[in-house]
């Protein structure tokens, strides 16, 4: 509890925030004869100066309001004003617990203590600079909205609320950890979300809330069904329109302060191939582009291993002209096809990672020039064949067509085991690798839901948005969305009732 003695509160604050040189303990006086004491506490590194000036004007207004007929301002006047919720500023908050007061100071509030009052008042004066709302770099769009989330949680929630103006859209705060005290919100659309899935998510979230969660990806590893699976069980987005579409489809979203990423779950395998532009373009265009992405996924996963299997174990399956061309390009190469592919893939992944980590003006140039120089030098030195350079380059280009970055990483991981299977048993080894991958996918779950839902178990109604994007008039007739609309209509009936 907060002590009524101002000196006691000052000593406790000095003990808690010892060696915090950016903390300001500002004593000030009020009353007709300035004989009453008060204390303002705030972090200079977090408080915005104009907000602090505005708070001082509010307090001066309080003093003038209580000074009636020239009477002196006493502590009971201040107590009566604040405890009667006479706070003149919208974000003011009356506190009576000392630990809660400490939390408010750490969140960037200006907290005021008054002598002879067993309470305090906190004003939201947080003033750190944030990025402006711009188009997400990782999710560019040709058609559709160009707003992206930023590192400010209140701004992100406002972007979602402005698009989904529905009282059934719930956002719940979950306090996490004891060290950083970062804010975590999860949201869902009541009536659209599966109640069993929501209950399972909340059960796992309660188990993970004791950890310091700085970013939604921290939470993913704590609540996912299979930690060691290479396949992602949650997807991420920095676009409000993607998050709203997921909410309408019965998904759960997670946001944290300090991160622009929105985690969406449960996420199914087929959902990683869709983009928001699929629903902003006409059906024929969206379907063709989606089929192109699925083909790119297959190429990026299997092309090097298929080349190894055919060139090493099954040359009879290749046309004679193509086989002679491959043999001609491989003449003089000292390594088998597997070693050649492995080395080229390794250096390609190394160049791609270096391009990501380098500064942007230099990264793209280094990755492109490096690939060209190394590829040409490897061919001239007879270390790699031209056909292998083509295979590796086509594989890399196909992996860039995958919309979700975490699924593209999965391809980079699985490509090497499949190459080993192809180099060991040829086509039979490749078939074993595919069957093991398919077996893993059929056993995988995302928040308890089958990862291959719509494909296994087969759901004809859900297949309308897997390989072929049906016209929107069919997609809007989702049973879950219809259930949500019924809930909204019931709410409107209750609100309109006298």
Coordinates of C-alpha atoms in Angstrom, one line a residue:
X1 CA 0.0 0.0 0.0
X2 CA 1.0 3.6 -0.5
X3 CA 2.0 5.4 2.7
X4 CA 0.2 8.6 3.6
X5 CA 3.6 10.1 4.5
X6 CA 5.3 11.6 1.5
X7 CA 8.8 11.1 2.9
X8 CA 8.2 7.3 3.3
X9 CA 7.1 7.0 -0.3
X10 CA 10.2 9.0 -1.4
X11 CA 12.5 6.6 0.5
X12 CA 10.8 3.5 -1.0
X13 CA 11.1 5.0 -4.5
X14 CA 14.8 5.8 -4.0
X15 CA 15.4 2.2 -2.8
X16 CA 13.5 0.6 -5.7
X17 CA 15.1 2.8 -8.4
X18 CA 18.6 3.0 -7.0
X19 CA 21.2 3.8 -9.6
X20 CA 18.5 4.8 -12.1
X21 CA 20.0 8.2 -13.2
X22 CA 17.2 8.9 -15.7
X23 CA 14.5 8.8 -13.0
X24 CA 13.3 12.3 -11.8
X25 CA 11.9 12.8 -8.3
X26 CA 10.5 16.3 -8.5
X27 CA 9.2 17.8 -5.3
X28 CA 6.7 20.7 -5.6
X29 CA 4.4 22.7 -3.4
X30 CA 0.8 23.9 -3.7
X31 CA -1.7 25.7 -1.6
X32 CA -2.3 29.4 -0.9
X33 CA 0.9 29.7 1.1
X34 CA 2.7 26.8 -0.8
X35 CA 2.8 25.0 2.5
X36 CA 1.5 21.6 1.1
X37 CA 3.9 19.1 -0.4
X38 CA 3.7 16.8 -3.4
X39 CA 6.1 14.7 -5.5
X40 CA 6.2 14.0 -9.2
X41 CA 8.0 10.9 -10.4
X42 CA 8.8 10.0 -14.0
X43 CA 11.6 8.8 -16.3
X44 CA 13.0 11.6 -18.4
X45 CA 13.9 9.0 -21.1
X46 CA 10.3 8.1 -21.5
X47 CA 8.1 11.2 -20.7
X48 CA 7.3 13.5 -23.5
X49 CA 8.0 17.1 -22.6
X50 CA 4.8 18.6 -24.0
X51 CA 2.7 15.9 -22.2
X52 CA 4.4 16.9 -18.9
X53 CA 3.7 20.5 -19.5
X54 CA 0.0 19.7 -20.2
X55 CA -0.2 17.7 -16.9
X56 CA 1.2 20.7 -15.0
X57 CA -1.6 22.9 -16.5
X58 CA -4.1 20.3 -15.4
X59 CA -2.8 20.4 -11.8
X60 CA -2.9 24.2 -11.8
X61 CA -6.5 23.9 -12.8
X62 CA -7.2 21.6 -9.9
X63 CA -5.7 24.1 -7.5
X64 CA -7.8 26.9 -8.9
X65 CA -10.9 24.7 -8.8
X66 CA -10.5 23.9 -5.2
X67 CA -9.6 27.5 -4.1
X68 CA -13.1 28.7 -3.5
X69 CA -13.5 32.1 -1.9
X70 CA -9.8 32.4 -1.2
X71 CA -9.8 29.3 1.0
X72 CA -6.4 27.5 1.4
X73 CA -5.8 24.3 -0.5
X74 CA -5.6 21.4 1.9
X75 CA -4.7 17.8 1.3
X76 CA -8.3 16.7 1.8
X77 CA -9.3 18.9 -1.2
X78 CA -6.8 17.1 -3.5
X79 CA -7.9 13.7 -2.1
X80 CA -11.6 14.5 -2.6
X81 CA -10.9 15.7 -6.1
X82 CA -8.9 12.6 -7.3
X83 CA -10.8 9.9 -5.4
X84 CA -14.0 11.4 -6.8
X85 CA -12.6 10.7 -10.2
X86 CA -12.2 14.4 -10.9
X87 CA -9.3 13.8 -13.2
X88 CA -9.2 16.4 -15.9
X89 CA -7.1 14.4 -18.3
X90 CA -8.4 11.4 -20.2
X91 CA -5.6 9.1 -19.4
X92 CA -5.3 9.9 -15.6
X93 CA -5.6 6.9 -13.2
X94 CA -5.9 6.8 -9.4
X95 CA -3.7 4.2 -7.7
X96 CA -3.6 2.8 -4.2
X97 CA -1.1 0.0 -4.5
X98 CA 2.6 0.7 -4.4
X99 CA 3.6 -2.1 -6.7
X100 CA 1.1 -0.9 -9.3
X101 CA 2.5 2.5 -9.0
X102 CA 6.0 1.2 -9.8
X103 CA 4.6 -0.6 -12.9
X104 CA 3.0 2.7 -14.1
X105 CA 6.3 4.5 -13.7
X106 CA 8.0 1.8 -15.7
X107 CA 5.4 2.1 -18.4
X108 CA 6.2 5.7 -19.0
X109 CA 3.6 7.4 -16.8
X110 CA 4.1 10.5 -14.6
X111 CA 3.0 9.6 -11.1
X112 CA 2.0 12.2 -8.5
X113 CA 2.2 11.6 -4.7
X114 CA 0.6 14.0 -2.2
X115 CA 1.4 14.3 1.4
X116 CA -1.3 12.9 3.8
X117 CA -2.9 10.9 1.0
X118 CA -2.6 7.1 0.8
X119 CA -2.8 7.1 -2.9
X120 CA -1.3 8.5 -6.1
X121 CA -2.4 9.6 -9.6
X122 CA -0.7 8.5 -12.8
X123 CA -0.9 10.3 -16.2
X124 CA 0.0 8.6 -19.5
X125 CA 2.8 10.8 -20.8
X126 CA 4.8 8.2 -22.7
X127 CA 6.6 10.0 -25.5
X128 CA 9.0 7.6 -27.4
X129 CA 9.1 8.1 -31.2
X130 CA 7.8 5.3 -33.4
X131 CA 7.8 4.5 -37.1
X132 CA 5.0 5.9 -39.2
X133 CA 2.3 3.6 -40.6
X134 CA 3.7 2.6 -44.0
X135 CA 3.6 -0.3 -46.4
X136 CA 5.2 -3.5 -44.9
X137 CA 8.6 -4.2 -46.5
X138 CA 8.1 -8.0 -46.3
X139 CA 4.6 -8.0 -47.7
X140 CA 4.4 -5.6 -50.7
X141 CA 1.1 -5.4 -52.4
X142 CA 0.2 -4.4 -56.0
X143 CA -3.6 -4.2 -55.2
X144 CA -5.1 -3.5 -51.9
X145 CA -4.3 -1.6 -48.7
X146 CA -0.8 -0.4 -48.1
X147 CA -0.9 0.1 -44.3
X148 CA 1.3 -2.0 -42.1
X149 CA 1.6 -2.5 -38.4
X150 CA 4.4 -0.8 -36.4
X151 CA 6.1 -1.4 -33.0
X152 CA 3.4 0.5 -31.1
X153 CA 0.7 -1.8 -29.7
X154 CA -2.0 0.8 -29.3
X155 CA -1.6 1.9 -33.0
X156 CA -1.8 -1.7 -34.2
X157 CA -5.0 -2.3 -32.2
X158 CA -6.4 0.9 -33.6
X159 CA -5.7 -0.3 -37.1
X160 CA -7.6 -3.5 -36.4
X161 CA -10.5 -1.9 -34.6
X162 CA -11.0 0.6 -37.4
X163 CA -11.4 -2.2 -39.9
X164 CA -13.4 -4.7 -37.8
X165 CA -16.1 -2.5 -36.2
X166 CA -17.8 -5.3 -34.3
X167 CA -18.4 -5.7 -30.6
X168 CA -17.7 -9.4 -31.0
X169 CA -14.1 -8.7 -31.8
X170 CA -12.4 -9.3 -28.5
X171 CA -8.9 -8.2 -27.4
X172 CA -7.6 -9.5 -24.1
X173 CA -4.5 -8.5 -22.2
X174 CA -2.2 -11.1 -20.8
X175 CA 0.6 -10.0 -18.4
X176 CA 3.8 -11.9 -19.2
X177 CA 7.0 -12.4 -17.2
X178 CA 8.3 -10.6 -14.1
X179 CA 11.4 -8.9 -15.6
X180 CA 10.3 -6.9 -18.7
X181 CA 6.5 -6.8 -18.0
X182 CA 5.8 -6.6 -21.8
X183 CA 2.2 -6.3 -22.8
X184 CA 0.7 -9.2 -24.8
X185 CA -2.8 -9.1 -26.4
X186 CA -4.6 -11.9 -28.1
X187 CA -7.8 -11.4 -30.2
X188 CA -10.5 -13.4 -31.8
X189 CA -14.0 -12.9 -33.2
X190 CA -16.6 -14.3 -30.9
X191 CA -18.9 -16.6 -32.8
X192 CA -16.4 -17.3 -35.6
X193 CA -13.6 -18.9 -33.6
X194 CA -14.0 -22.5 -32.6
X195 CA -14.7 -22.6 -28.8
X196 CA -12.6 -25.7 -28.3
X197 CA -9.6 -24.2 -30.2
X198 CA -9.9 -21.0 -28.1
X199 CA -10.0 -22.9 -24.9
X200 CA -6.9 -24.9 -25.9
X201 CA -5.1 -21.7 -26.8
X202 CA -5.9 -20.0 -23.5
X203 CA -4.8 -23.1 -21.6
X204 CA -1.4 -23.1 -23.4
X205 CA -1.1 -19.3 -23.0
X206 CA -1.6 -19.5 -19.3
X207 CA 1.2 -22.0 -19.1
X208 CA 3.5 -19.8 -21.1
X209 CA 2.6 -16.4 -19.5
X210 CA 5.3 -16.8 -16.8
X211 CA 8.0 -16.2 -19.3
X212 CA 9.2 -12.8 -20.7
X213 CA 7.6 -12.7 -24.1
X214 CA 9.2 -9.9 -26.2
X215 CA 7.9 -11.0 -29.6
X216 CA 5.1 -13.2 -30.8
X217 CA 7.6 -15.8 -32.1
X218 CA 8.7 -16.4 -28.5
X219 CA 5.1 -17.5 -27.8
X220 CA 5.0 -19.8 -30.9
X221 CA 7.7 -22.1 -29.6
X222 CA 6.1 -22.2 -26.2
X223 CA 2.6 -23.2 -27.3
X224 CA 3.2 -25.1 -30.6
X225 CA 2.2 -28.8 -30.9
X226 CA 5.5 -30.0 -32.3
X227 CA 8.6 -28.1 -31.4
X228 CA 11.1 -30.0 -33.6
X229 CA 8.9 -30.0 -36.7
X230 CA 10.5 -28.1 -39.6
X231 CA 7.0 -27.0 -40.7
X232 CA 5.7 -23.8 -39.2
X233 CA 2.4 -24.1 -37.2
X234 CA 1.7 -20.4 -37.1
X235 CA 2.0 -17.7 -39.7
X236 CA 2.9 -14.0 -39.3
X237 CA 1.8 -10.8 -41.0
X238 CA 2.4 -7.1 -40.7
X239 CA -0.8 -6.3 -42.6
X240 CA -4.0 -5.4 -40.8
X241 CA -6.2 -6.7 -43.7
X242 CA -4.6 -10.1 -43.4
X243 CA -5.2 -10.2 -39.6
X244 CA -8.9 -9.1 -40.2
X245 CA -9.4 -11.8 -42.8
X246 CA -7.9 -14.4 -40.4
X247 CA -10.3 -13.2 -37.6
X248 CA -13.3 -13.6 -39.9
X249 CA -12.1 -17.1 -40.7
X250 CA -12.1 -18.1 -37.0
X251 CA -8.4 -17.6 -36.3
X252 CA -6.7 -16.2 -33.2
X253 CA -4.2 -13.4 -33.4
X254 CA -1.4 -12.4 -31.0
X255 CA 0.4 -9.0 -30.7
X256 CA 3.0 -7.7 -28.3
X257 CA 4.3 -4.2 -27.5
X258 CA 7.5 -3.5 -29.5
X259 CA 6.9 -5.8 -32.4
X260 CA 5.0 -5.2 -35.7
X261 CA 4.4 -8.9 -36.3
X262 CA 1.0 -10.4 -35.8
X263 CA 1.0 -14.1 -35.1
X264 CA -2.0 -16.0 -36.6
X265 CA -3.1 -19.5 -35.5
X266 CA -4.1 -22.2 -35.9
X267 CA -2.4 -22.1 -39.3
X268 CA -2.9 -24.9 -41.8
X269 CA -0.5 -26.1 -44.5
X270 CA -2.7 -24.8 -47.4
X271 CA -2.9 -21.3 -45.9
X272 CA 0.8 -20.7 -46.4
X273 CA 0.3 -20.5 -50.2
X274 CA -2.3 -17.7 -50.1
X275 CA -1.8 -14.0 -50.1
X276 CA -4.2 -11.1 -49.5
X277 CA -3.9 -10.2 -53.2
X278 CA -5.7 -13.5 -54.0
X279 CA -8.9 -11.9 -52.9
X280 CA -8.3 -8.5 -54.5
X281 CA -7.9 -9.9 -58.0
X282 CA -10.3 -11.7 -60.2
X283 CA -10.8 -15.5 -59.8
X284 CA -8.9 -16.6 -62.9
X285 CA -5.9 -14.5 -62.1
X286 CA -5.8 -15.4 -58.5
X287 CA -6.1 -19.2 -59.3
X288 CA -3.3 -19.1 -61.8
X289 CA -0.9 -17.3 -59.5
X290 CA -1.7 -19.7 -56.7
X291 CA -1.1 -22.7 -58.8
X292 CA 2.2 -21.1 -59.8
X293 CA 3.2 -20.8 -56.1
X294 CA 2.3 -24.5 -55.5
X295 CA 4.4 -25.5 -58.5
X296 CA 7.3 -23.3 -57.2
X297 CA 7.0 -25.1 -53.8
X298 CA 7.4 -28.5 -55.5
X299 CA 10.3 -27.3 -57.6
X300 CA 12.1 -25.7 -54.7
X301 CA 11.7 -28.9 -52.7
X302 CA 12.5 -31.6 -55.2
X303 CA 14.5 -30.2 -58.2
X304 CA 18.1 -30.9 -56.9
X305 CA 17.2 -34.3 -55.6
X306 CA 15.4 -35.3 -58.8
X307 CA 18.4 -34.3 -60.8
X308 CA 20.7 -36.3 -58.6
X309 CA 18.4 -39.4 -58.8
X310 CA 18.0 -39.2 -62.6
X311 CA 21.6 -38.5 -63.5
X312 CA 23.1 -41.0 -61.0
X313 CA 20.6 -44.0 -60.9
X314 CA 18.0 -43.6 -63.6
X315 CA 19.6 -42.1 -66.8
X316 CA 17.4 -44.4 -68.9
X317 CA 14.4 -42.3 -67.9
X318 CA 15.9 -39.2 -69.6
X319 CA 15.5 -38.5 -73.3
X320 CA 18.7 -39.4 -75.2
X321 CA 19.4 -35.8 -76.4
X322 CA 19.0 -34.4 -72.8
X323 CA 21.1 -37.2 -71.4
X324 CA 23.9 -36.5 -73.9
X325 CA 23.8 -32.8 -73.1
X326 CA 24.1 -33.5 -69.3
X327 CA 27.0 -36.0 -69.9
X328 CA 28.7 -33.4 -72.1
X329 CA 28.5 -30.7 -69.5
X330 CA 29.6 -33.0 -66.7
X331 CA 32.7 -34.2 -68.6
X332 CA 35.8 -33.4 -66.5
X333 CA 33.9 -32.7 -63.3
X334 CA 35.8 -34.4 -60.4
X335 CA 32.8 -34.8 -58.1
X336 CA 29.7 -36.9 -58.2
X337 CA 26.3 -35.2 -58.7
X338 CA 25.5 -35.2 -55.0
X339 CA 28.7 -33.5 -53.9
X340 CA 28.4 -31.0 -56.7
X341 CA 24.8 -30.2 -55.8
X342 CA 25.5 -30.1 -52.0
X343 CA 28.4 -27.6 -52.4
X344 CA 26.5 -25.4 -54.8
X345 CA 23.4 -25.3 -52.6
X346 CA 25.5 -24.6 -49.6
X347 CA 27.2 -21.6 -51.2
X348 CA 23.9 -20.4 -52.6
X349 CA 22.3 -20.4 -49.1
X350 CA 25.4 -18.7 -47.7
X351 CA 25.1 -15.9 -50.3
X352 CA 21.4 -15.5 -49.5
X353 CA 22.0 -15.3 -45.8
X354 CA 24.8 -12.8 -46.3
X355 CA 22.6 -10.7 -48.5
X356 CA 20.0 -10.5 -45.7
X357 CA 22.4 -9.6 -43.0
X358 CA 24.4 -7.0 -44.9
X359 CA 23.1 -3.4 -45.1
X360 CA 20.4 -3.0 -47.7
X361 CA 22.3 -0.8 -50.2
X362 CA 25.1 -3.5 -50.3
X363 CA 23.2 -6.7 -49.6
X364 CA 21.4 -7.1 -52.9
X365 CA 24.5 -6.2 -54.9
X366 CA 26.7 -8.7 -53.0
X367 CA 24.2 -11.6 -53.3
X368 CA 23.7 -11.1 -57.1
X369 CA 27.3 -10.3 -58.0
X370 CA 28.5 -13.1 -55.7
X371 CA 26.3 -15.7 -57.3
X372 CA 27.3 -14.6 -60.8
X373 CA 31.0 -14.6 -60.0
X374 CA 31.1 -17.8 -58.1
X375 CA 28.9 -19.6 -60.6
X376 CA 30.9 -18.5 -63.6
X377 CA 34.2 -19.3 -61.8
X378 CA 33.0 -22.7 -60.8
X379 CA 32.1 -23.6 -64.4
X380 CA 35.4 -22.4 -65.8
X381 CA 37.4 -24.2 -63.1
X382 CA 35.5 -27.4 -63.9
X383 CA 34.2 -27.7 -60.3
X384 CA 30.5 -27.5 -61.2
X385 CA 28.7 -28.1 -64.5
X386 CA 26.5 -25.5 -66.2
X387 CA 23.4 -27.7 -65.8
X388 CA 24.0 -27.9 -62.0
X389 CA 24.2 -24.1 -61.8
X390 CA 20.9 -23.9 -63.7
X391 CA 19.3 -26.4 -61.3
X392 CA 20.5 -24.5 -58.2
X393 CA 19.5 -21.1 -59.6
X394 CA 16.0 -22.3 -60.6
X395 CA 15.6 -23.9 -57.1
X396 CA 16.5 -20.6 -55.5
X397 CA 14.1 -18.5 -57.7
X398 CA 11.3 -21.0 -57.0
X399 CA 11.8 -20.6 -53.2
X400 CA 11.5 -16.8 -53.5
X401 CA 7.9 -17.3 -54.8
X402 CA 6.7 -18.7 -51.4
X403 CA 4.7 -16.0 -49.7
X404 CA 5.6 -17.0 -46.1
X405 CA 9.2 -16.7 -45.1
X406 CA 9.0 -19.4 -42.4
X407 CA 7.8 -21.9 -45.0
X408 CA 10.6 -21.0 -47.3
X409 CA 13.0 -21.8 -44.5
X410 CA 11.4 -25.2 -44.3
X411 CA 12.2 -25.9 -47.9
X412 CA 15.8 -25.0 -47.3
X413 CA 15.9 -27.5 -44.4
X414 CA 14.2 -30.4 -46.2
X415 CA 16.1 -30.0 -49.5
X416 CA 19.3 -31.5 -48.1
X417 CA 17.8 -34.7 -46.5
X418 CA 16.0 -35.3 -49.8
X419 CA 19.3 -34.9 -51.7
X420 CA 20.8 -37.5 -49.4
X421 CA 17.9 -39.9 -50.0
X422 CA 18.3 -39.5 -53.8
X423 CA 22.0 -40.0 -53.7
X424 CA 21.6 -43.2 -51.6
X425 CA 18.8 -45.1 -53.3
X426 CA 17.9 -42.9 -56.3
X427 CA 14.1 -42.8 -57.0
X428 CA 13.3 -45.3 -54.3
X429 CA 15.1 -43.1 -51.7
X430 CA 13.3 -40.1 -53.0
X431 CA 10.0 -41.9 -52.6
X432 CA 10.9 -42.9 -49.0
X433 CA 11.7 -39.2 -48.2
X434 CA 8.4 -38.1 -49.7
X435 CA 6.5 -40.7 -47.7
X436 CA 8.2 -39.8 -44.4
X437 CA 7.4 -36.1 -45.0
X438 CA 3.8 -36.9 -45.8
X439 CA 3.5 -39.1 -42.8
X440 CA 4.8 -36.3 -40.6
X441 CA 2.4 -33.8 -42.1
X442 CA -0.6 -36.1 -41.5
X443 CA 0.4 -36.5 -37.8
X444 CA 1.1 -32.8 -37.3
X445 CA -1.4 -30.6 -35.5
X446 CA -1.8 -26.8 -35.1
X447 CA -3.6 -26.0 -31.8
X448 CA -5.1 -29.5 -32.0
X449 CA -6.4 -29.1 -35.6
X450 CA -5.0 -31.4 -38.4
X451 CA -2.3 -29.6 -40.3
X452 CA -3.5 -30.9 -43.6
X453 CA -7.1 -29.9 -43.0
X454 CA -9.2 -29.6 -46.2
X455 CA -6.9 -32.2 -47.8
X456 CA -6.7 -34.8 -45.0
X457 CA -9.3 -35.2 -43.7
X458 CA -10.9 -34.3 -47.0
X459 CA -13.3 -31.3 -46.8
X460 CA -15.0 -30.6 -50.1
X461 CA -16.4 -27.3 -48.9
X462 CA -13.0 -26.0 -47.8
X463 CA -11.4 -27.1 -51.1
X464 CA -13.0 -24.1 -52.7
X465 CA -10.1 -22.0 -51.5
X466 CA -7.1 -24.3 -51.7
X467 CA -5.9 -25.0 -55.3
X468 CA -8.6 -22.9 -57.0
X469 CA -9.9 -19.7 -55.6
X470 CA -13.6 -19.8 -56.1
X471 CA -15.6 -16.6 -56.8
X472 CA -16.1 -14.4 -53.7
X473 CA -19.8 -15.1 -53.6
X474 CA -19.1 -18.7 -52.7
X475 CA -16.3 -17.9 -50.2
X476 CA -18.6 -15.5 -48.3
X477 CA -20.9 -18.4 -47.5
X478 CA -18.6 -20.0 -45.0
X479 CA -20.5 -21.8 -42.2
X480 CA -18.2 -20.1 -39.6
X481 CA -18.9 -16.7 -41.0
X482 CA -22.6 -17.4 -41.2
X483 CA -22.5 -18.3 -37.5
X484 CA -20.7 -15.1 -36.8
X485 CA -23.3 -13.0 -38.7
X486 CA -26.0 -14.7 -36.6
X487 CA -24.2 -13.7 -33.4
X488 CA -24.0 -10.1 -34.7
X489 CA -27.6 -10.0 -35.6
X490 CA -28.6 -11.2 -32.1
X491 CA -26.4 -8.5 -30.6
X492 CA -28.1 -5.9 -32.8
X493 CA -31.5 -7.2 -31.7
X494 CA -30.5 -6.9 -28.0
X495 CA -29.1 -3.4 -28.5
X496 CA -32.3 -2.2 -30.3
X497 CA -34.6 -3.7 -27.7
X498 CA -36.2 -1.1 -25.4

